PDB file of C-alpha atoms in Angstrom:
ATOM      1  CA  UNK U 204      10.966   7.758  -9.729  1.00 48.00           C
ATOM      2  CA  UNK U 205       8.898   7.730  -6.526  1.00 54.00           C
ATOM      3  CA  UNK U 206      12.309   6.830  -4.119  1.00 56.00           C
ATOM      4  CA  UNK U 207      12.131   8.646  -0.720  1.00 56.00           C
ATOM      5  CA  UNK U 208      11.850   8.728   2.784  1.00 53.00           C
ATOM      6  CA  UNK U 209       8.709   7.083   3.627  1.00 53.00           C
ATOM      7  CA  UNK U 210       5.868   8.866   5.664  1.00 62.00           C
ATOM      8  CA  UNK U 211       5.655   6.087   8.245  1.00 58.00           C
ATOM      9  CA  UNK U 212       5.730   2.977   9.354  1.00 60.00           C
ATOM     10  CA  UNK U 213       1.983   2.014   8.734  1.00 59.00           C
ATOM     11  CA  UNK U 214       2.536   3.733   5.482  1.00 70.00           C
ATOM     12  CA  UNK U 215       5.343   2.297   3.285  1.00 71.00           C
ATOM     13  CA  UNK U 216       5.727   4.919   0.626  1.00 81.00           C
ATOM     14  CA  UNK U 217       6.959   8.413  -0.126  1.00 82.00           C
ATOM     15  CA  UNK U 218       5.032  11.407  -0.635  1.00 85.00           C
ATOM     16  CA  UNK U 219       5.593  11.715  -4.209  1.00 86.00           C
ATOM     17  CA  UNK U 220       4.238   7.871  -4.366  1.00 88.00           C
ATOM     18  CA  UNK U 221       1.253   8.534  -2.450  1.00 91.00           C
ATOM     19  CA  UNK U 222       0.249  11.766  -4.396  1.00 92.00           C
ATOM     20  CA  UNK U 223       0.588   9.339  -7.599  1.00 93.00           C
ATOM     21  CA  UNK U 224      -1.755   6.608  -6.136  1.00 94.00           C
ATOM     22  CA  UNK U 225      -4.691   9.038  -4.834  1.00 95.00           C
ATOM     23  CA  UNK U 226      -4.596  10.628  -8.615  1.00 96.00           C
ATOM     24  CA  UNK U 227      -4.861   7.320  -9.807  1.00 94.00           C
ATOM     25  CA  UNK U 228      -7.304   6.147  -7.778  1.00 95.00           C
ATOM     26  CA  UNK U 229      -9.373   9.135  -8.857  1.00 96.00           C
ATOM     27  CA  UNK U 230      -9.155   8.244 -12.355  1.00 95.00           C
ATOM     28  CA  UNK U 231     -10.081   4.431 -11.902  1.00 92.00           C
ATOM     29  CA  UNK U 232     -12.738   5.189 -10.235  1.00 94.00           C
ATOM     30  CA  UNK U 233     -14.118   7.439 -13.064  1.00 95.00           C
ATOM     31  CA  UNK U 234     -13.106   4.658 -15.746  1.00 92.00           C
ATOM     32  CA  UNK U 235     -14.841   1.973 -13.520  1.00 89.00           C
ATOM     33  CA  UNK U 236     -17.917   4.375 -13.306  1.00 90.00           C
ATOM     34  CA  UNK U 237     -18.924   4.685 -16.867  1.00 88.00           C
ATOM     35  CA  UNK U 238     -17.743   1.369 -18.647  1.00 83.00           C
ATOM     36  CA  UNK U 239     -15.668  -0.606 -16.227  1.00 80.00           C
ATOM     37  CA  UNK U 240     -11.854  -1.173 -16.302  1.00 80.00           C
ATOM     38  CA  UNK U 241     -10.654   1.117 -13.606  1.00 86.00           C
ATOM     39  CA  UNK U 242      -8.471  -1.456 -12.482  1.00 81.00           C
ATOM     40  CA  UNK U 243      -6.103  -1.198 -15.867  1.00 80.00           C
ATOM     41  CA  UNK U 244      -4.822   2.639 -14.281  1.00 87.00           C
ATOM     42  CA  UNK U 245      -5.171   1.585 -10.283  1.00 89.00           C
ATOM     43  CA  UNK U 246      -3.797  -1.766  -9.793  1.00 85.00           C
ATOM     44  CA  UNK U 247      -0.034  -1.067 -12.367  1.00 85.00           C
ATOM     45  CA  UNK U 248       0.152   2.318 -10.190  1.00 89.00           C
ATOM     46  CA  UNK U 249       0.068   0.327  -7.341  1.00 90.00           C
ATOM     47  CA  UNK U 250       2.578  -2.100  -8.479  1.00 83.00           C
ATOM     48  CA  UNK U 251       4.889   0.677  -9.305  1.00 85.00           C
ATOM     49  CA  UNK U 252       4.238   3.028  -6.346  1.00 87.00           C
ATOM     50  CA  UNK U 253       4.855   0.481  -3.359  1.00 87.00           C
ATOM     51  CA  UNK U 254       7.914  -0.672  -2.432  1.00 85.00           C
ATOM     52  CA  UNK U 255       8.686  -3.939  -4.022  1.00 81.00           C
ATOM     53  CA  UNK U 256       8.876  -5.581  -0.416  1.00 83.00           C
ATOM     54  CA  UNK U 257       5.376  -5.644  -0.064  1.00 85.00           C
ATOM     55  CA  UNK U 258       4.132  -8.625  -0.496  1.00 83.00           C
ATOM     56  CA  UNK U 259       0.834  -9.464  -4.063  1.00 80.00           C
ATOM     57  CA  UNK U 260      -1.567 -10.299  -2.017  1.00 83.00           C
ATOM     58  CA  UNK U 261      -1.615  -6.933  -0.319  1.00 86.00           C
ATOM     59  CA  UNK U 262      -1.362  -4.844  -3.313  1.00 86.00           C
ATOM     60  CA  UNK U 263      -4.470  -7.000  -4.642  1.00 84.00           C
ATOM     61  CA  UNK U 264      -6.318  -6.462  -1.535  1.00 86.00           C
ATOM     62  CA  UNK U 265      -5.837  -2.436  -0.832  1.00 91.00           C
ATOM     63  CA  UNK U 266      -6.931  -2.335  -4.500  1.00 89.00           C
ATOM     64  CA  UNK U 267      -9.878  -4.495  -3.959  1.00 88.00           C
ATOM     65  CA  UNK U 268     -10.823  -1.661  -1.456  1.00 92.00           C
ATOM     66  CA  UNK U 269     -10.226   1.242  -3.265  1.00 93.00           C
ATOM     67  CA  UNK U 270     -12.680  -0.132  -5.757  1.00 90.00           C
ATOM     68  CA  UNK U 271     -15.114  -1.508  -3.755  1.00 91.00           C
ATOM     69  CA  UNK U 272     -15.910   1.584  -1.935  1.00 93.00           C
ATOM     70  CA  UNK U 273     -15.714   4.167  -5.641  1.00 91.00           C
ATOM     71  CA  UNK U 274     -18.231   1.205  -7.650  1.00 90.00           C
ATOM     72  CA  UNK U 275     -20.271   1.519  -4.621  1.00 92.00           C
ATOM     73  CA  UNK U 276     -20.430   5.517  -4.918  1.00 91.00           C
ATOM     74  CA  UNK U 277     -20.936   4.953  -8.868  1.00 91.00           C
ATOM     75  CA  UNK U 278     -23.955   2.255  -7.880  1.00 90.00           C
ATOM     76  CA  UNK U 279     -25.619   4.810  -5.638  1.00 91.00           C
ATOM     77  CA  UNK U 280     -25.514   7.613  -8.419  1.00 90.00           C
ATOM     78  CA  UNK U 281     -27.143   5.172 -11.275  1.00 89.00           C
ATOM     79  CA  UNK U 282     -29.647   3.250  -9.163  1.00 90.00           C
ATOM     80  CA  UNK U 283     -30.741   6.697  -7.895  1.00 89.00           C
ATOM     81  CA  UNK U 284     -31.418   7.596 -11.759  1.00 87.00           C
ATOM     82  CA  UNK U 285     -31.751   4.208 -13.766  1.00 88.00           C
ATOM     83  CA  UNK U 286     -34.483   1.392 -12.980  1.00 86.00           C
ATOM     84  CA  UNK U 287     -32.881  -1.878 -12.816  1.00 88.00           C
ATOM     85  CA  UNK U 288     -35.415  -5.274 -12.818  1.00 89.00           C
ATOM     86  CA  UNK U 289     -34.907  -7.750 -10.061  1.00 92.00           C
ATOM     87  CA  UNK U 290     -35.444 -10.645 -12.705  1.00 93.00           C
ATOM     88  CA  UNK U 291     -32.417  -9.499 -14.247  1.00 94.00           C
ATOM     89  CA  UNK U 292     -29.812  -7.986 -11.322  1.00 94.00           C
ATOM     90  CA  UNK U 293     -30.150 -11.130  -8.853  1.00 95.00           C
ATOM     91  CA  UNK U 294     -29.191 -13.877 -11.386  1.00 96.00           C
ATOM     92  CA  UNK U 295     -26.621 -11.516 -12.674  1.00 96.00           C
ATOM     93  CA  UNK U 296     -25.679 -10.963  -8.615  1.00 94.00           C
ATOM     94  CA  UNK U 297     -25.774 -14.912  -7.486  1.00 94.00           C
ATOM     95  CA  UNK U 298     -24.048 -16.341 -10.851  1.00 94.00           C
ATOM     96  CA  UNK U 299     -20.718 -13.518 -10.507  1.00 92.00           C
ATOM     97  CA  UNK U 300     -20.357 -14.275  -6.690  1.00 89.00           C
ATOM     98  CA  UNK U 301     -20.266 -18.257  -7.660  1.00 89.00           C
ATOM     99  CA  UNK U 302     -18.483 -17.420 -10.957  1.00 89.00           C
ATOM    100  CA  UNK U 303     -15.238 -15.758  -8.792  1.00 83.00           C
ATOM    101  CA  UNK U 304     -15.302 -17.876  -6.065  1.00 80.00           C
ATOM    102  CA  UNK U 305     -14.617 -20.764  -8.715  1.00 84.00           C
ATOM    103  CA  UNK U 306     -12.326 -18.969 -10.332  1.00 81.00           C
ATOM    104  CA  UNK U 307     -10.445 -17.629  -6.998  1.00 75.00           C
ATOM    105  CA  UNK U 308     -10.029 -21.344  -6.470  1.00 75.00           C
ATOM    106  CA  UNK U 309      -8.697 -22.293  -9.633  1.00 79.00           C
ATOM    107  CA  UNK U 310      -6.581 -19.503 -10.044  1.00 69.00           C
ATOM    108  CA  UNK U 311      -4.500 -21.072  -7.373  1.00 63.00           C
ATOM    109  CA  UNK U 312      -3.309 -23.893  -9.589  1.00 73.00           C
ATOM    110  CA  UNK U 313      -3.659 -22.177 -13.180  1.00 68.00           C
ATOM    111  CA  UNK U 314      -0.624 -20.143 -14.302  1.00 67.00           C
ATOM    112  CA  UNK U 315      -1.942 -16.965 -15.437  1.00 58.00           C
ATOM    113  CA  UNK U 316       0.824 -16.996 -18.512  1.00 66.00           C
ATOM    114  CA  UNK U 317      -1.385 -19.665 -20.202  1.00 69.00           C
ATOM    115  CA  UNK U 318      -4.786 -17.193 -20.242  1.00 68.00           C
ATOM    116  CA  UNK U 319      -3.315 -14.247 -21.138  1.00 70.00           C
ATOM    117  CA  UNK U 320      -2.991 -15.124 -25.130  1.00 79.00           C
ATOM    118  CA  UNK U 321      -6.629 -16.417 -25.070  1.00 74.00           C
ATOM    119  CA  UNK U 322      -8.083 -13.106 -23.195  1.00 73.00           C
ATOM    120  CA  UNK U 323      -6.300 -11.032 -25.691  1.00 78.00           C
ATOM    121  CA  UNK U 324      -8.180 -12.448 -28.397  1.00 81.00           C
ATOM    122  CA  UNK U 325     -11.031 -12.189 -26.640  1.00 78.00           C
ATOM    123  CA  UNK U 326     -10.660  -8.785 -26.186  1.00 80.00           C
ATOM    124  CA  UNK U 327      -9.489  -8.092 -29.719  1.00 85.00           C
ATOM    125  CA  UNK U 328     -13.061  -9.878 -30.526  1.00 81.00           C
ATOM    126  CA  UNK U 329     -15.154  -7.973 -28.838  1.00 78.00           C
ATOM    127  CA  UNK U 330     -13.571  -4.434 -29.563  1.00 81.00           C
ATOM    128  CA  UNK U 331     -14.161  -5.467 -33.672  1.00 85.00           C
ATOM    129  CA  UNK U 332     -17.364  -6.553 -32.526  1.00 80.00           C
ATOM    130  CA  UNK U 333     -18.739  -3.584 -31.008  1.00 79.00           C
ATOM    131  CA  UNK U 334     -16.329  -1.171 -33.638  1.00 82.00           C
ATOM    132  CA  UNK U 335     -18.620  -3.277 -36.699  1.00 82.00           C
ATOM    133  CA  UNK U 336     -21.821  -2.664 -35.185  1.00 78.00           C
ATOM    134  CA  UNK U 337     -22.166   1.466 -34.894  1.00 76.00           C
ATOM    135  CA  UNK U 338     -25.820   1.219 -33.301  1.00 77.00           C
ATOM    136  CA  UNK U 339     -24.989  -1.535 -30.581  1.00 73.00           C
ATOM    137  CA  UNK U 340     -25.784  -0.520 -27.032  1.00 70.00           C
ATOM    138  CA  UNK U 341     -26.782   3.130 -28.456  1.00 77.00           C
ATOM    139  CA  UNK U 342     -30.718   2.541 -27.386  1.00 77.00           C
ATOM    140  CA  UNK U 343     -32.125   0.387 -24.480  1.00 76.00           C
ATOM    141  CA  UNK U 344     -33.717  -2.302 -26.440  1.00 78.00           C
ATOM    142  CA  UNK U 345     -34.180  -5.651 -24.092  1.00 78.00           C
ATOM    143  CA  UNK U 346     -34.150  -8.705 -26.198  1.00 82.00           C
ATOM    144  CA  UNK U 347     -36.173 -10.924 -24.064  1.00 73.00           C
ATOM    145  CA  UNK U 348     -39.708 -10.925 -22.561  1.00 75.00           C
ATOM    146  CA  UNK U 349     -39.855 -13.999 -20.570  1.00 87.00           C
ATOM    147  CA  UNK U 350     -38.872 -13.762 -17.225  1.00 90.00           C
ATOM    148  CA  UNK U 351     -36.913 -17.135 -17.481  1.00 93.00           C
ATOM    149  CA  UNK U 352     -35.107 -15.959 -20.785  1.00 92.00           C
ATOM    150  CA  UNK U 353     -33.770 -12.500 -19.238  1.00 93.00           C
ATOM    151  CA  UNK U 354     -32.986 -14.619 -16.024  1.00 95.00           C
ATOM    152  CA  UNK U 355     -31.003 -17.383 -17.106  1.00 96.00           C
ATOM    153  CA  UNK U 356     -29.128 -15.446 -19.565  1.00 95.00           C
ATOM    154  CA  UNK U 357     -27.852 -13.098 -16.806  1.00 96.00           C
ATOM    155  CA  UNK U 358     -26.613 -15.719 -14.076  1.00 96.00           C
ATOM    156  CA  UNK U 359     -24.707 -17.252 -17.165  1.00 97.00           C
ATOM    157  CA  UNK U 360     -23.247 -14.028 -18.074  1.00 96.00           C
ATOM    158  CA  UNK U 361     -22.325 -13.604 -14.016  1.00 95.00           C
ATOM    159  CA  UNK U 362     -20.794 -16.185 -13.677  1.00 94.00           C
ATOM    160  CA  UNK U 363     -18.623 -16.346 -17.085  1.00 93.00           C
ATOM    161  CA  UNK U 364     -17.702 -13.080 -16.184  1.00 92.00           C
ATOM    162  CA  UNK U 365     -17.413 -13.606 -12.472  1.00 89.00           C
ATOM    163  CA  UNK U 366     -14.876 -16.734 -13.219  1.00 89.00           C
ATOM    164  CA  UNK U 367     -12.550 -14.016 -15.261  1.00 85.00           C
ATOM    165  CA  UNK U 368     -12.466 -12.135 -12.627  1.00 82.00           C
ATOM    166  CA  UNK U 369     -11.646 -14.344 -10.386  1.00 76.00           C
ATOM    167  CA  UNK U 370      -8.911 -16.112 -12.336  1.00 78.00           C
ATOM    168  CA  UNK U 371      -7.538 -13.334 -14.170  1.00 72.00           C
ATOM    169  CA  UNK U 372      -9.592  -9.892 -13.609  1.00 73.00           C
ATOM    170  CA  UNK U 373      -8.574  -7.082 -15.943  1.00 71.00           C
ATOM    171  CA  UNK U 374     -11.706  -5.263 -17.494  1.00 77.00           C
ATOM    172  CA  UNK U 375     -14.461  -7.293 -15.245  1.00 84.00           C
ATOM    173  CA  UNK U 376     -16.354  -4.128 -15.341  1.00 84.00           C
ATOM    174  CA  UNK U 377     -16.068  -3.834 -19.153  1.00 84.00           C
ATOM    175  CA  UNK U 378     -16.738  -7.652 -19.634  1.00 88.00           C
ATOM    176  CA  UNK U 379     -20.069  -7.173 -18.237  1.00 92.00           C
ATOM    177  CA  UNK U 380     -21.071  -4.175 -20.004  1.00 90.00           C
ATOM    178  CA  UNK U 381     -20.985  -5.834 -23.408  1.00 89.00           C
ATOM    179  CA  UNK U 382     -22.248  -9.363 -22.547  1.00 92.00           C
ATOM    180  CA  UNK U 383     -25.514  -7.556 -21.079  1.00 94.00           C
ATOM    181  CA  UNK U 384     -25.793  -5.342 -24.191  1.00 91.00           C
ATOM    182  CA  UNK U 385     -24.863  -7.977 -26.404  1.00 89.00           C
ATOM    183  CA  UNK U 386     -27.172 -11.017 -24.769  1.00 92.00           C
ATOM    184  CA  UNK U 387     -29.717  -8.826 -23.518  1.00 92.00           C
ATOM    185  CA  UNK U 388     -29.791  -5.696 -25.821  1.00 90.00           C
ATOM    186  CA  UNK U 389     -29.534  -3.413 -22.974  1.00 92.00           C
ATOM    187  CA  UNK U 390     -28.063   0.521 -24.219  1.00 89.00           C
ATOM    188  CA  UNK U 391     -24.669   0.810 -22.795  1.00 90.00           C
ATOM    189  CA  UNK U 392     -25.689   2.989 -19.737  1.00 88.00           C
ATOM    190  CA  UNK U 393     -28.186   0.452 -18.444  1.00 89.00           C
ATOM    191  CA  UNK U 394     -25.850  -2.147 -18.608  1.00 90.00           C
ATOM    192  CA  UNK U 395     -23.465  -0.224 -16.771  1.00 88.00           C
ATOM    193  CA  UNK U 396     -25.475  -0.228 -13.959  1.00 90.00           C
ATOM    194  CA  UNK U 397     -26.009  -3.711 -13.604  1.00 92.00           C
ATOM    195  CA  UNK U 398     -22.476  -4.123 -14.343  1.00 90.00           C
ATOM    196  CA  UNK U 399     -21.505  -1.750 -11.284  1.00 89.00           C
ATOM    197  CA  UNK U 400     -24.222  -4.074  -8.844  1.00 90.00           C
ATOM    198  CA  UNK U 401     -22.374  -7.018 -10.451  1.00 90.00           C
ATOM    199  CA  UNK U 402     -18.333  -5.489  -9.395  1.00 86.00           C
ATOM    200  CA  UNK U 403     -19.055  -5.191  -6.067  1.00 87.00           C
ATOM    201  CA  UNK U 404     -20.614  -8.388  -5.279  1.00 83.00           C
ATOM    202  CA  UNK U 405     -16.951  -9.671  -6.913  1.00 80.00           C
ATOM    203  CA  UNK U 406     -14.668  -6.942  -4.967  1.00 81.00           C
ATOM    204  CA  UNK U 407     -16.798  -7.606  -2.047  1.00 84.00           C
ATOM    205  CA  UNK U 408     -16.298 -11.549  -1.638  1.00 78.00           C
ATOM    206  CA  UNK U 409     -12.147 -10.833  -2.739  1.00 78.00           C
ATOM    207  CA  UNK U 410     -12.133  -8.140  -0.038  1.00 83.00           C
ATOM    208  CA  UNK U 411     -13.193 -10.823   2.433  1.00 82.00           C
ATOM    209  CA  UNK U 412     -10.382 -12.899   1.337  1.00 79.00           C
ATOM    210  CA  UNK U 413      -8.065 -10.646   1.959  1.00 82.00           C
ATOM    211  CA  UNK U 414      -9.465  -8.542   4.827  1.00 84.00           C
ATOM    212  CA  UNK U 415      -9.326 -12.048   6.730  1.00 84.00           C
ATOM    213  CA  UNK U 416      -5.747 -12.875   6.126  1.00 83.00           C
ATOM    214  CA  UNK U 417      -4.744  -8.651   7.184  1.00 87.00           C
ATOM    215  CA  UNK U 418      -3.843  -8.226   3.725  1.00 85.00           C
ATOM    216  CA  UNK U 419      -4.835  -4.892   3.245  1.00 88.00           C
ATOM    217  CA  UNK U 420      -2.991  -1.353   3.770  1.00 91.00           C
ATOM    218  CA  UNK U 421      -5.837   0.177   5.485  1.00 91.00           C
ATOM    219  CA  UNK U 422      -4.273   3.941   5.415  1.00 90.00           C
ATOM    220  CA  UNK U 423      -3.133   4.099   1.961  1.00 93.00           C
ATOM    221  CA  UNK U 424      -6.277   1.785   0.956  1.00 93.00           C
ATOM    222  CA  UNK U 425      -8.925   4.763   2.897  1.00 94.00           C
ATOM    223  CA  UNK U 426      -6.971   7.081   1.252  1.00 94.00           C
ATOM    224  CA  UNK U 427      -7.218   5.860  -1.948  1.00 96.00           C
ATOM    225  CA  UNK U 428     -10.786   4.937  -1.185  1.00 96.00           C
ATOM    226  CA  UNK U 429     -11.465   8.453  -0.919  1.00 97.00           C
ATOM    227  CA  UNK U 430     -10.193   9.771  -4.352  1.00 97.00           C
ATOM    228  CA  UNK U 431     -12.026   6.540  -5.823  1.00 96.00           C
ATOM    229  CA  UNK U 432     -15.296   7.834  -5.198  1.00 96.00           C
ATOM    230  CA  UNK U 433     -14.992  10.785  -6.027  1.00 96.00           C
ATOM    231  CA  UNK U 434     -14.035  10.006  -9.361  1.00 96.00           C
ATOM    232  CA  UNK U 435     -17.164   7.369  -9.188  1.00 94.00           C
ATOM    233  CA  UNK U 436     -19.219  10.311  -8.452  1.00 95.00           C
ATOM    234  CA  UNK U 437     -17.999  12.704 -11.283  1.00 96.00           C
ATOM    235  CA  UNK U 438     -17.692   9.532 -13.934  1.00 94.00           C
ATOM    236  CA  UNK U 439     -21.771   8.072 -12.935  1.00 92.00           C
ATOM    237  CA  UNK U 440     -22.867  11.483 -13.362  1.00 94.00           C
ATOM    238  CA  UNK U 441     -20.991  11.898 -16.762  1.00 95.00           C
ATOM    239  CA  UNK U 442     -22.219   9.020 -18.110  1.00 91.00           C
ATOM    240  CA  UNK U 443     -26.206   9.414 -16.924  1.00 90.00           C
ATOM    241  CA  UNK U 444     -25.865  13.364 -18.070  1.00 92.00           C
ATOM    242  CA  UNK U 445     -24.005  11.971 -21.994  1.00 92.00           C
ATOM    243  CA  UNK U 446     -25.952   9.005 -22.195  1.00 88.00           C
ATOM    244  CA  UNK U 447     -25.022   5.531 -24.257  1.00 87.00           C
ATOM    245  CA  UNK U 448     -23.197   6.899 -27.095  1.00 89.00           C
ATOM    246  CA  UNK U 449     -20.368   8.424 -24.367  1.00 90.00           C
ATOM    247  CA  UNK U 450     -20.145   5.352 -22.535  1.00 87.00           C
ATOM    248  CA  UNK U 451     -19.906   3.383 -25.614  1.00 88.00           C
ATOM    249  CA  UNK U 452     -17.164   5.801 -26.652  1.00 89.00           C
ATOM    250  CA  UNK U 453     -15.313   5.309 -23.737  1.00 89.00           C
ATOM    251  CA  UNK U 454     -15.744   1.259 -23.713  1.00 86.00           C
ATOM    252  CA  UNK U 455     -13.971   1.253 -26.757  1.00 87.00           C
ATOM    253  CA  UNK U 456     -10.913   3.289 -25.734  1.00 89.00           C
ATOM    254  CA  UNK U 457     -10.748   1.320 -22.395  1.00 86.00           C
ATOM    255  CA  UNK U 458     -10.791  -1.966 -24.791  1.00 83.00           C
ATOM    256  CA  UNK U 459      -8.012  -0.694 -26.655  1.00 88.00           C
ATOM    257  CA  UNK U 460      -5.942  -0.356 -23.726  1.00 87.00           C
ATOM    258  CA  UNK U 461      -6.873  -3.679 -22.440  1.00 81.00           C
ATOM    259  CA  UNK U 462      -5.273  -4.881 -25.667  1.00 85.00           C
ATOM    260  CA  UNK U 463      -2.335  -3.187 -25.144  1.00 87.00           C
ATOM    261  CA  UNK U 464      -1.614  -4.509 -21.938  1.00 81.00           C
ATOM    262  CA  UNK U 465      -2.325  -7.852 -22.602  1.00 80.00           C
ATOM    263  CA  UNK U 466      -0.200  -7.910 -25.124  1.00 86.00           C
ATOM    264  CA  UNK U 467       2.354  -6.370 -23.419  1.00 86.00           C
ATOM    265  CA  UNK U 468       1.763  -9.116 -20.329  1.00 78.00           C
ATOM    266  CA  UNK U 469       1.987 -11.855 -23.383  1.00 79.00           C
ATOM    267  CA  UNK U 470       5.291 -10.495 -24.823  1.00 85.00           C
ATOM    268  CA  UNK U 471       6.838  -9.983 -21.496  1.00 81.00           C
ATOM    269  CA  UNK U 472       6.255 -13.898 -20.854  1.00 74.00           C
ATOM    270  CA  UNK U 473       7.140 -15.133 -24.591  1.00 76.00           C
ATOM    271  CA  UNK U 474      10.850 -13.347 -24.211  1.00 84.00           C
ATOM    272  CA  UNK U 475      10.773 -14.756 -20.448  1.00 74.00           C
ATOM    273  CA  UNK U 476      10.748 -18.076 -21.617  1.00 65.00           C
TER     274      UNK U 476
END
């Protein structure tokens, strides 16, 4: 679908493939802005649109930087507009960076067949979860007073999280968003915002990884970069101007196509074997 002469060298793709990846990357970023997830649209368009010479580890790592830089546009919109509390945003911070280190590490020796199945129930769990309980998220109602409470809870939630993304990854973002809302009875939008601190501190330590090793396609990455945050931009303002009961609107459709492709990923393997 996207065959062609490609546009150079330094950039391995056609035209028609690059015009794909820069609209997806536009519309990840806006997913990733309000709930999380973006990497569900960016990182299959990525897999289809490069040539199938190019080696994982720099399709993960242009993606990594595609989403690093349109979370960090999304982060500056909501911390411009919502209060976040130290108390709560460093243990969430610390426990995600150690959480996807670990689970970097692990992944190594861990075939990702085995997790899918367990994820998708996961997943399937928390979209009933949040489907049975209409008022969830919809105001900002913290749970916890002490400072020790609010802080504990939050590195453990980083670094459960931070270890799925690390090992596995799809819907990070939208992982976060529910644990903090569920745990901590933060309104959807707040939690986003924590959740979008939380992302980058995980895309940040992966685009290290890869950065080091030159595993990156720095043009088509920029480039993707770009269109990224500007759908960050549009999607942060969307969801501060619509308020909790729009981002909790959209978590749920991004959950549903979570399920979807995890169960594709699942059947895929089961008639594999």
């Amino acid at each position: 679908m996207f065959d062609g002469p490609v546009i150079a060298d330094w950039l391995p793709l056609s035209v028609a493939a690059l015009v794909m990846l820069v609209l997806a990357a536009a519309l990840a970023g806006w997913i990733d802005a309000v709930v999380g997830g973006g990497g569900l649209v960016q990182l299959p368009a990525l897999v289809i649109g490069l040539p199938k010479e190019i080696a994982t580890p720099f399709v993960l790592g242009t993606n990594k930087l595609s989403s690093f830089a349109g979370t960090l546009s999304a982060s500056w919109v909501y911390l411009r507009r919502i209060r976040v509390h130290a108390i709560m945003l460093v243990p969430l911070i610390a426990g995600a960076y150690g959480g996807s280190t670990g689970g970097a590490a692990i992944s190594r020796f861990l075939p990702r067949e085995v997790l899918a199945p367990i994820v998708l129930v996961a997943v399937i769990g928390v979209g009933i979860y949040t489907l049975c309980k209409p008022k969830l998220g919809l105001h900002h109602e913290p749970k916890h007073e002490s400072a020790f409470s609010v802080a504990w809870r939050s590195a453990l939630i980083g670094l459960v999280v931070g270890f799925y993304d690390g090992i596995l990854g799809p819907g990070t973002g939208s992982f976060f968003v529910i644990f903090i809302v569920a745990l901590l009875g933060y309104g959807f939008l707040q939690a986003s915002v924590n959740a979008k601190v939380a992302n980058l501190t995980t895309n940040l330590a992966a685009i290290v990884v890869y950065g080091v090793h030159g595993e990156v396609l720095l043009v088509l990455g920029l480039a993707m970069a770009a269109a990224n945050i500007i759908g960050g931009l549009v999607g942060a303002r969307m969801a501060v101007k619509n308020g909790n009961a729009f981002v909790r609107r959209v978590f749920l459709v991004v959950m549903g196509i979570l399920v979807v492709k995890l169960a594709w990923d699942v059947a895929v393997e089961f008639w594999a074997s």
